[in-house]
mmCIF file of C-alpha atoms in Angstrom:
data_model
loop_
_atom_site.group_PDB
_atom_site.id
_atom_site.type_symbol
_atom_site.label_atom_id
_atom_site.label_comp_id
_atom_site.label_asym_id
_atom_site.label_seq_id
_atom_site.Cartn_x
_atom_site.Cartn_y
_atom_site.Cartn_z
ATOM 1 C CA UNK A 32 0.000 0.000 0.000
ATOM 2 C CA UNK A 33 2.744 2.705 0.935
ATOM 3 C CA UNK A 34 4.426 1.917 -2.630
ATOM 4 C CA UNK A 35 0.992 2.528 -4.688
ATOM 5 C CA UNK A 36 0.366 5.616 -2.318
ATOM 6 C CA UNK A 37 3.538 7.001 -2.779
ATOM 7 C CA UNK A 38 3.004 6.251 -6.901
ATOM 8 C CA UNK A 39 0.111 8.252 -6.711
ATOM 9 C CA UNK A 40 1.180 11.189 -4.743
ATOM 10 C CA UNK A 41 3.805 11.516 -6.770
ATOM 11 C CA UNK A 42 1.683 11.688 -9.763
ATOM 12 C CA UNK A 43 -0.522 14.495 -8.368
ATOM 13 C CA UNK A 44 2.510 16.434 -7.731
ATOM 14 C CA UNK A 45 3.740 16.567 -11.535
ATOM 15 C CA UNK A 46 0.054 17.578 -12.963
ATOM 16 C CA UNK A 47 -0.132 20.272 -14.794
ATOM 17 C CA UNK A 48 -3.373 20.653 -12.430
ATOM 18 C CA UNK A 49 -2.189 19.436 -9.519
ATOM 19 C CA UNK A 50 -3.946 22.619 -7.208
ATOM 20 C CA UNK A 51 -6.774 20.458 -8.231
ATOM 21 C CA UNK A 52 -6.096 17.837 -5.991
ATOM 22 C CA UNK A 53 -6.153 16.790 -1.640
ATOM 23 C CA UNK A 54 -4.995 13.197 -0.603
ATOM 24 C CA UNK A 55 -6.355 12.067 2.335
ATOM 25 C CA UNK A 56 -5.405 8.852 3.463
ATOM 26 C CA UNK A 57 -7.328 6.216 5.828
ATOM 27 C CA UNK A 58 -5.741 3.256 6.599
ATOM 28 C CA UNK A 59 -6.621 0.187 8.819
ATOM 29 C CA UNK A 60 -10.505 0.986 7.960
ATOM 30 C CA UNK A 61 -13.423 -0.478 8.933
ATOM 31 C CA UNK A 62 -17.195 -0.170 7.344
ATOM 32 C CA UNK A 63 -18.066 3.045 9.220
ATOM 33 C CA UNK A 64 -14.597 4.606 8.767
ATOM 34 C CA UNK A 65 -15.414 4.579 5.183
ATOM 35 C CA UNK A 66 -18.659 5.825 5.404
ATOM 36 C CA UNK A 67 -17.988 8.762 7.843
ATOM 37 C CA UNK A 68 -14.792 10.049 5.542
ATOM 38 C CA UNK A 69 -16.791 9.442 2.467
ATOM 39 C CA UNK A 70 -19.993 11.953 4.264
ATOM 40 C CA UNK A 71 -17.012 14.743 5.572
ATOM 41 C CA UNK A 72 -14.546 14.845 2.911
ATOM 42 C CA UNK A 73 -17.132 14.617 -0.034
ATOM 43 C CA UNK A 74 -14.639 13.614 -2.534
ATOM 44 C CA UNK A 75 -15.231 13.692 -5.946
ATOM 45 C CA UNK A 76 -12.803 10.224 -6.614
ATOM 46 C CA UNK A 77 -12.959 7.424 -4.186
ATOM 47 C CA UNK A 78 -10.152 4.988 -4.547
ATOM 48 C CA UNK A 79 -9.951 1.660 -2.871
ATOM 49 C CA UNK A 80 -6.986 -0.418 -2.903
ATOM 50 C CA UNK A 81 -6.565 -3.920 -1.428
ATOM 51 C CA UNK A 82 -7.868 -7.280 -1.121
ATOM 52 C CA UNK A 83 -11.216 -8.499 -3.164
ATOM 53 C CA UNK A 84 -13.131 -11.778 -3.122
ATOM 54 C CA UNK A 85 -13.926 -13.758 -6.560
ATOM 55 C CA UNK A 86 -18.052 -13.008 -5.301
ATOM 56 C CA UNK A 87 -17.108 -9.031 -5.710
ATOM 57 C CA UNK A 88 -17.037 -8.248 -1.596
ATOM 58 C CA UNK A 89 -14.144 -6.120 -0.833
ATOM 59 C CA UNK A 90 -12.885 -6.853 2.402
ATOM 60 C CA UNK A 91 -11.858 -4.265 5.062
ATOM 61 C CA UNK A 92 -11.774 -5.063 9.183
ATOM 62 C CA UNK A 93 -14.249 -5.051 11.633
ATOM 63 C CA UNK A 94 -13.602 -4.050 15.207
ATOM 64 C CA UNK A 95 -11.665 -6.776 16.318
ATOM 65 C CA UNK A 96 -9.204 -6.122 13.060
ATOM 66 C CA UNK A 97 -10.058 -9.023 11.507
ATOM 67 C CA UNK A 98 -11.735 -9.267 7.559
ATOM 68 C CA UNK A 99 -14.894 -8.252 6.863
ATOM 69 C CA UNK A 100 -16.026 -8.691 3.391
ATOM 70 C CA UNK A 101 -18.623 -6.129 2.172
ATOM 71 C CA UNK A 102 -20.467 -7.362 -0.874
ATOM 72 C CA UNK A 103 -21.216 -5.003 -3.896
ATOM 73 C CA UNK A 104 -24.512 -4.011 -3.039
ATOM 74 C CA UNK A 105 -23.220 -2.644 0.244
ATOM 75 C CA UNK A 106 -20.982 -0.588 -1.788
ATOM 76 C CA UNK A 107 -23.987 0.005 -4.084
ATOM 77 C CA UNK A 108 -25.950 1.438 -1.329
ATOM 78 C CA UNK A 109 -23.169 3.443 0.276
ATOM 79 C CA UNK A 110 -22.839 5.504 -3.234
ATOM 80 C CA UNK A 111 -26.490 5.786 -3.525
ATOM 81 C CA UNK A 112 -25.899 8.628 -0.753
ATOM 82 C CA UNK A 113 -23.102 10.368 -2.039
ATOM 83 C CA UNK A 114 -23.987 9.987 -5.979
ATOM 84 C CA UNK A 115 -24.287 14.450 -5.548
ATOM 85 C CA UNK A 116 -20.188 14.620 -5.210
ATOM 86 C CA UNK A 117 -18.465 11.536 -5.927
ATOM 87 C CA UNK A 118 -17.990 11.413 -9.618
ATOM 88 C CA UNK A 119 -15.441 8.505 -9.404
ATOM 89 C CA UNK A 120 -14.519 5.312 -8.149
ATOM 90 C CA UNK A 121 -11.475 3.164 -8.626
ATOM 91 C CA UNK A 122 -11.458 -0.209 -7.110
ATOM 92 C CA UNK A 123 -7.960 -1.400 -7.076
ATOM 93 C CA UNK A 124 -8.596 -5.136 -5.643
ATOM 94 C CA UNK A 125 -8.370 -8.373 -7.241
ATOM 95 C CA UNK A 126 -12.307 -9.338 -8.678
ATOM 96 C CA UNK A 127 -14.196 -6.094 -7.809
ATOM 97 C CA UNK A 128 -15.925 -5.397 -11.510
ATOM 98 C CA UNK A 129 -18.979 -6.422 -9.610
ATOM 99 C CA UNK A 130 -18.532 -4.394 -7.000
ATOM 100 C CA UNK A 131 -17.616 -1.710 -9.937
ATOM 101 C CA UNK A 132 -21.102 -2.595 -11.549
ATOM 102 C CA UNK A 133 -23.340 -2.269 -8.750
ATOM 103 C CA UNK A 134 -21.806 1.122 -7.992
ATOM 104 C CA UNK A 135 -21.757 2.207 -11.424
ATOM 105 C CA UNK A 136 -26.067 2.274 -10.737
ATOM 106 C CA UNK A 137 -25.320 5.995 -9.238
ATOM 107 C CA UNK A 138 -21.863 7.073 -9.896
ATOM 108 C CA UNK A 139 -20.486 7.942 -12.836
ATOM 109 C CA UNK A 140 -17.835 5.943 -13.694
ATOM 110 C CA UNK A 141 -16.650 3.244 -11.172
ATOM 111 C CA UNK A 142 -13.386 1.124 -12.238
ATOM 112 C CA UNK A 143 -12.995 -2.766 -10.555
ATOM 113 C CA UNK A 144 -10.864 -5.933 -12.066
ATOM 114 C CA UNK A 145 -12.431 -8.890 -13.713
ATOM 115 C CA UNK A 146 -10.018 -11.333 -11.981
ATOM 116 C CA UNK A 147 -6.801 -10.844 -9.711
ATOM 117 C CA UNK A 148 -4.375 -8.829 -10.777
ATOM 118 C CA UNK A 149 -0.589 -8.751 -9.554
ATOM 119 C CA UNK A 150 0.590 -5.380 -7.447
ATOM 120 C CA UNK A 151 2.588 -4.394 -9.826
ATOM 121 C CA UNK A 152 0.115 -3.954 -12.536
ATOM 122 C CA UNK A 153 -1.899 -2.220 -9.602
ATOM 123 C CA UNK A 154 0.258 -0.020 -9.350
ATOM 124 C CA UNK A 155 1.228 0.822 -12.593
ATOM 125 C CA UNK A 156 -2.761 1.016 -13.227
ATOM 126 C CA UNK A 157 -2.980 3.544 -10.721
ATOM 127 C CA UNK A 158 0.102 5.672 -11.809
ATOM 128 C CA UNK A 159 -1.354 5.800 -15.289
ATOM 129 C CA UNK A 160 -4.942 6.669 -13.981
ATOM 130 C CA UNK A 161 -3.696 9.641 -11.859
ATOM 131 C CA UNK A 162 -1.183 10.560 -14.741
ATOM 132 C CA UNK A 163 -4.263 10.728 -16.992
ATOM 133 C CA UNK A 164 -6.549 12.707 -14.394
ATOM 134 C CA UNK A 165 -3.350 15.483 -14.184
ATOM 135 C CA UNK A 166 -3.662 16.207 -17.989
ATOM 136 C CA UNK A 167 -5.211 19.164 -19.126
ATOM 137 C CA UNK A 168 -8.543 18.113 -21.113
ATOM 138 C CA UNK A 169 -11.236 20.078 -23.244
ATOM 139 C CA UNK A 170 -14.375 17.881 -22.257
ATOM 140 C CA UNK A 171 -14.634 17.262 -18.087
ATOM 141 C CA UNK A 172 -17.274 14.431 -18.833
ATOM 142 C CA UNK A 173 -14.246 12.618 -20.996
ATOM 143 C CA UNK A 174 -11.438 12.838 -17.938
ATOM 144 C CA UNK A 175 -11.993 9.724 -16.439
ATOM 145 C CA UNK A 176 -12.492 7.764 -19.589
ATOM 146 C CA UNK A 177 -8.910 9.025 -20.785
ATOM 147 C CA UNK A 178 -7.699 8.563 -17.570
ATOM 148 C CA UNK A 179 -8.926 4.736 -17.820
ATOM 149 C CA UNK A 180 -6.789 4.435 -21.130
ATOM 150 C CA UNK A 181 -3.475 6.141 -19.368
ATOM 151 C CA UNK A 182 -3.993 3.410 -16.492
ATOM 152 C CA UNK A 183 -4.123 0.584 -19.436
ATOM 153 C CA UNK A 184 -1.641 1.742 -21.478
ATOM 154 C CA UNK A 185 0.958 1.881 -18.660
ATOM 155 C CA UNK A 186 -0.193 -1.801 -17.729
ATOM 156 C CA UNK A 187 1.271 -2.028 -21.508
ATOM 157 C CA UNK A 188 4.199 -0.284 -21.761
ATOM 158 C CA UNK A 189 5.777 -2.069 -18.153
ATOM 159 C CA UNK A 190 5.132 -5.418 -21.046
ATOM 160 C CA UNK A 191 2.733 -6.800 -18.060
ATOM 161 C CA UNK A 192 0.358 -9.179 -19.380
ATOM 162 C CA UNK A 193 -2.700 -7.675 -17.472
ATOM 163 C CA UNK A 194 -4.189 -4.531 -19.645
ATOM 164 C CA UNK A 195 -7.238 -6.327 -20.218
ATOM 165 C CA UNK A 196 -7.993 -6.807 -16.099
ATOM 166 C CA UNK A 197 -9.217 -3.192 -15.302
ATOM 167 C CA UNK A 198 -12.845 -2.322 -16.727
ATOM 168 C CA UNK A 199 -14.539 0.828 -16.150
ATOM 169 C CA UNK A 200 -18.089 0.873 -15.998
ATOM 170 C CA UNK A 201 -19.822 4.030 -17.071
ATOM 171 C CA UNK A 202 -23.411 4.923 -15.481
ATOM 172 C CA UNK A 203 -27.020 4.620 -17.562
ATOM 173 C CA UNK A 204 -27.913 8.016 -18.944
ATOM 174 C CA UNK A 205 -24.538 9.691 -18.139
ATOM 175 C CA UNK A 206 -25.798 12.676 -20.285
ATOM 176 C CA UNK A 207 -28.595 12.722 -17.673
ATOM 177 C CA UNK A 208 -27.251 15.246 -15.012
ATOM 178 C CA UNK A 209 -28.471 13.489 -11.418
ATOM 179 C CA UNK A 210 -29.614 15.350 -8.755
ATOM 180 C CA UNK A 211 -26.897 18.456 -9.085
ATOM 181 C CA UNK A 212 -24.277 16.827 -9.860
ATOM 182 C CA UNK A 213 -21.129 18.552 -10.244
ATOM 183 C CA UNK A 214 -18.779 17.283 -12.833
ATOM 184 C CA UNK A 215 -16.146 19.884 -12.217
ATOM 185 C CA UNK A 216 -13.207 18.400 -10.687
ATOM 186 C CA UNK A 217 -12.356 21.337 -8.522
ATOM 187 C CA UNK A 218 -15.861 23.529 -6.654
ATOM 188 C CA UNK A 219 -15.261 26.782 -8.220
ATOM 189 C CA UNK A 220 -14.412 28.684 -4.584
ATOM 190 C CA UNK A 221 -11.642 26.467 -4.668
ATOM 191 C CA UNK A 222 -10.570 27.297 -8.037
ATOM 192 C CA UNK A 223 -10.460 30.458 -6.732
ATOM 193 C CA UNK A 224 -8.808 30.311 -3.667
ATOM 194 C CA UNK A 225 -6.345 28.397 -5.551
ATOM 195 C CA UNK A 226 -5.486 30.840 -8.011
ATOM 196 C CA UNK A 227 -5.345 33.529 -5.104
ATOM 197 C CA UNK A 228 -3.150 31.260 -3.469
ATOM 198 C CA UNK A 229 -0.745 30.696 -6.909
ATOM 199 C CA UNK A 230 -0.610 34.486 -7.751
ATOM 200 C CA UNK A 231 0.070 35.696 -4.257
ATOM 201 C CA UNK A 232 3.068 33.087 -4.546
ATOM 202 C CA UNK A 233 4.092 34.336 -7.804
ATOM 203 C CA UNK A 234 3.879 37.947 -7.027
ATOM 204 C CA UNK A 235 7.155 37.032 -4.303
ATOM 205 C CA UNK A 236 9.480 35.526 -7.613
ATOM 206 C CA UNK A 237 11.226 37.402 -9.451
ATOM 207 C CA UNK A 238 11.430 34.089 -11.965
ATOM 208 C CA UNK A 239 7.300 34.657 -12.601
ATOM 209 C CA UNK A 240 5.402 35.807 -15.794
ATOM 210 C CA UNK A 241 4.542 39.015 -16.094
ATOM 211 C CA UNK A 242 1.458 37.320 -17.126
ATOM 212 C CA UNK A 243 0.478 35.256 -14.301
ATOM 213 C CA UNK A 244 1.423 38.604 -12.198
ATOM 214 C CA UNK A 245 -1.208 40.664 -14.359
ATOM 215 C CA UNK A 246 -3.588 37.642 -13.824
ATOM 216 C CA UNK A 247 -3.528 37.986 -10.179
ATOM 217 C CA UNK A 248 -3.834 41.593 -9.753
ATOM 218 C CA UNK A 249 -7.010 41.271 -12.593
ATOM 219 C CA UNK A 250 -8.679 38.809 -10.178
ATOM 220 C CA UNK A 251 -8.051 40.686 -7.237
ATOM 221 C CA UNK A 252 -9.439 43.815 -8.910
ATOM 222 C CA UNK A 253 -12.590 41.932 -9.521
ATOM 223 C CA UNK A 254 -13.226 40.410 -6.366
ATOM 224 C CA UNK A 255 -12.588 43.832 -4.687
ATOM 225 C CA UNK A 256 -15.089 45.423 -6.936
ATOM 226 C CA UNK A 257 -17.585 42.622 -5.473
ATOM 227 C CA UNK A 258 -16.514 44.125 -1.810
ATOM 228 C CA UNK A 259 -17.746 47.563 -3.193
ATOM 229 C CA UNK A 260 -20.906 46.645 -4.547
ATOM 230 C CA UNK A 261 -22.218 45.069 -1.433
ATOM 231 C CA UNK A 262 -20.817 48.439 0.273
ATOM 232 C CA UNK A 263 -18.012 46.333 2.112
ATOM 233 C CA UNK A 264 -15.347 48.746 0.833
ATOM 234 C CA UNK A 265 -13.298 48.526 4.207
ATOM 235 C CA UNK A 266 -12.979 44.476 3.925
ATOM 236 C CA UNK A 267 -11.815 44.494 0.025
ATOM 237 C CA UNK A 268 -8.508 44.475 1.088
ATOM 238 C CA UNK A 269 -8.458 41.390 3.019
ATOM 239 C CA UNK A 270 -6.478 39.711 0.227
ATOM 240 C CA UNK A 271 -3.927 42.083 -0.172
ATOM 241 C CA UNK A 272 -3.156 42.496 3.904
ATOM 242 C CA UNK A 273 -2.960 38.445 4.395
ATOM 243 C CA UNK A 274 -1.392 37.348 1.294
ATOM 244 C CA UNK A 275 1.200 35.803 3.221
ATOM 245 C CA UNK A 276 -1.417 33.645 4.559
ATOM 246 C CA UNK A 277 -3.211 32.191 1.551
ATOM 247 C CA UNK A 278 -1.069 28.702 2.256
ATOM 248 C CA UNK A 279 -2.993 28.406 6.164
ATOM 249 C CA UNK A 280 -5.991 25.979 5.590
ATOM 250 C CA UNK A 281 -7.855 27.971 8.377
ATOM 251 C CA UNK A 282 -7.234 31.771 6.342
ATOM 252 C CA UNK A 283 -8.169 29.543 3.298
ATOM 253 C CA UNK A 284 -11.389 28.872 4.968
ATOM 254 C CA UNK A 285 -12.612 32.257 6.536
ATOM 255 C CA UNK A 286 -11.660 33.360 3.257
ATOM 256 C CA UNK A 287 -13.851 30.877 1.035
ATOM 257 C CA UNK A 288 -16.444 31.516 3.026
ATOM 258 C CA UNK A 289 -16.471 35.453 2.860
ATOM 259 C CA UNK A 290 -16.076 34.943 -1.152
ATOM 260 C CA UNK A 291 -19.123 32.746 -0.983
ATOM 261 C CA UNK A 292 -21.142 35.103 0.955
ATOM 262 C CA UNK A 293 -20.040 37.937 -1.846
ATOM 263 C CA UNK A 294 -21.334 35.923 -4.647
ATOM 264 C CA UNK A 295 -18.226 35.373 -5.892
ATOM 265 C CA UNK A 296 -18.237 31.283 -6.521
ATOM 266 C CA UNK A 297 -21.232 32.422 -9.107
ATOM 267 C CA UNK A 298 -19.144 34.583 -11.382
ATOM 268 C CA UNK A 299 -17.936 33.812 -14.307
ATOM 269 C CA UNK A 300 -15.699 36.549 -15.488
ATOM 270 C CA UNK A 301 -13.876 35.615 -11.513
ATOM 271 C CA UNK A 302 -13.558 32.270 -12.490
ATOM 272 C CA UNK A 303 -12.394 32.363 -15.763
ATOM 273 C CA UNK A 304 -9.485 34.213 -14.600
ATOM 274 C CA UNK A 305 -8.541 31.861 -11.946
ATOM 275 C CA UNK A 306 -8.710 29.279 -14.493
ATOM 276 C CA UNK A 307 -6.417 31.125 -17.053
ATOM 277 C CA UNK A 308 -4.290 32.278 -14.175
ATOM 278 C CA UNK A 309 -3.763 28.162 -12.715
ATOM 279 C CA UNK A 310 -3.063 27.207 -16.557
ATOM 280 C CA UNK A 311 -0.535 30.022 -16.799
ATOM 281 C CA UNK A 312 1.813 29.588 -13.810
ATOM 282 C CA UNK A 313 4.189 26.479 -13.785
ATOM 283 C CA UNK A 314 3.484 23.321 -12.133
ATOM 284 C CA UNK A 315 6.073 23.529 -9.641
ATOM 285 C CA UNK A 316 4.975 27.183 -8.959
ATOM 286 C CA UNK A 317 1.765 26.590 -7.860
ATOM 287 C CA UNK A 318 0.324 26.221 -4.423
ATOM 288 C CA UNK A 319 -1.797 22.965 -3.365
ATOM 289 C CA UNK A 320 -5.642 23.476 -3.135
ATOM 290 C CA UNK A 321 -8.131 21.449 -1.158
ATOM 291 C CA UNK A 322 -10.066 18.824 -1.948
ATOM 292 C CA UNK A 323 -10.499 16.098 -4.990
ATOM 293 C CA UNK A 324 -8.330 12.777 -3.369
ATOM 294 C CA UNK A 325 -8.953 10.202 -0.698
ATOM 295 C CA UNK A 326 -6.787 7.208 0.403
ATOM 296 C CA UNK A 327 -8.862 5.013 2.402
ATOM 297 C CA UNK A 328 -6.835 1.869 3.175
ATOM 298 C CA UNK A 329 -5.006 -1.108 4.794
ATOM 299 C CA UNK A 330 -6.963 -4.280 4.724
ATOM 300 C CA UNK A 331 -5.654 -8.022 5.365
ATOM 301 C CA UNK A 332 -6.781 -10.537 2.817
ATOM 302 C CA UNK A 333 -5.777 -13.088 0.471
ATOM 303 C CA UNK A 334 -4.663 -11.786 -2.325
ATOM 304 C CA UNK A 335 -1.760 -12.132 -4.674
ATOM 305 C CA UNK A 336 1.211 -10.410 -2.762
ATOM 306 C CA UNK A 337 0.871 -7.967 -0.233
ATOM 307 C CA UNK A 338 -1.389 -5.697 -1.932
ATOM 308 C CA UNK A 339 -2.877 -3.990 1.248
ATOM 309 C CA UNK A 340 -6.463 -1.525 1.041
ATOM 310 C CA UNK A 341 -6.656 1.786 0.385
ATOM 311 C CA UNK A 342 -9.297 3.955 -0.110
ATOM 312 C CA UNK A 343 -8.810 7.022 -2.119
ATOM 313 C CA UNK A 344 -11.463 9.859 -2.552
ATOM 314 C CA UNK A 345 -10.783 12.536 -5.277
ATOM 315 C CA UNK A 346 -10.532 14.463 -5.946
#
């Protein structure tokens, strides 16, 4: 499990849209671990990794730390409650396309194995996949499709003999938006926070665009001008007088919510400039954002090697 984890967090960090994703990792879990992180992170990817049974239960522990397999319409149901957020789900255990199946009822796309698969291709799967997600992409409803093929074709390229073990299965009436679904991978106060967060960094190098610098004054200027209309002209500098503290999650926080009271999440001249200003600064520039990835993890079984169970939620 540390290996794959490691894999993937290494992934996230050489996006191009990394600020798009938060790992959070749960190891050791049990049935309601899963379902309490699931209900306070809402994640947008949920990634499991670990031991599976050939009837499509995953197993995890139960109190006493011993297995407890959870069939797939557990899983099923468990979805069924967070279909508004979760727009992924990536089932890295040996024979979970069931499990994949029955979730696929109310998520989007949900990715299992038809038989058991060998760590190795695990983890090159799940390198791929999160290589994939990282990508920039035109069409948000084709990410996790292409990030499917990345996971297959570096099954391919490592000459392992198991491409044809991972399956994604794609929900009935995808074009059918359910409930409220979003399909963005990052909630658009994050985006913005984000960018705030990249431009503010930026603005301190000497080594940054003049672009990405014009960027983040532009989106300051706007969000300021919000401040006036709503006659809060004494608080529209509360960006410029804490920029040092755009990288403290609790700032980050006071701050989404003040932008959310302003209207700001709901404008799109504000958040097409955070977008163009996150596409223009460099990778290794750019400041991590919360929330799109969780690890849930560390489950005995019998599997194949000492593939262990992770849960990840995604973002």
């Amino acid at each position: 499990m540390d290996k794959e984890i490691r894999e993937v967090e290494e992934c996230i960090r050489r996006a191009v849209r990394r600020d798009t994703f938060d790992v959070d990792i749960r190891t050791a879990v049990r049935p309601q671990d899963i379902r309490r992180a699931i209900a306070e992170e809402k994640p947008q990817i949920v990634h499991f990794c670990g031991h599976g049974l050939e009837d499509g239960s995953l197993l995890l522990e139960d109190n006493e730390g011993q297995n407890k397999a959870v069939p797939p319409e557990g899983l099923a149901s468990l979805f069924e409650l967070h279909a508004d957020y979760v727009n992924c789900v990536l089932l890295n255990a040996c024979h979970s396309v069931k499990s994949a199946e029955a979730i696929s009822k109310y998520i989007n796309f949900a990715i299992g194995m038809n038989q058991e698969i060998q760590d190795k291709s695990a983890i090159q799967f799940a390198q791929g996949f999160y290589d994939g997600l990282g990508y920039t992409t035109s069409e948000i409803q084709g990410v996790f499709p292409r990030a499917f093929q990345e996971g297959l074709v570096a099954i391919k390229l490592e000459n392992l003999s198991q491409a044809e073990i991972p399956v994604i299965k794609t929900r009935i009436n995808i074009d059918k938006p359910q409930k409220t679904k979003e399909i963005s991978l990052m909630d658009s106060i994050s985006l913005i926070v984000a960018a705030l967060g990249t431009g503010a960094l930026a603005a301190t190098k000497d080594t940054a665009g003049t672009a990405v610098k014009d960027a983040y004054q532009g989106l300051k200027t706007l969000i300021k001008k919000k401040f006036a209309e709503q006659g809060k002209e004494d608080d529209s500098n509360i960006i410029d007088k804490h920029e040092k503290k755009l990288d403290s999650e609790a700032f980050k926080a006071m701050l989404k919510e003040e932008l959310i009271n302003l209207g700001v999440d709901k404008d799109a001249e504000i958040i097409k400039l955070a977008q163009e200003l996150l596409k223009q600064e460099k990778p290794k520039e750019s400041v991590p954002s919360k929330t799109n990835v969780v690890f849930q993890g560390e489950v005995k079984g019998s599997q194949v090697g000492d593939h262990n169970k992770q849960e990840n939620k995604f973002a």
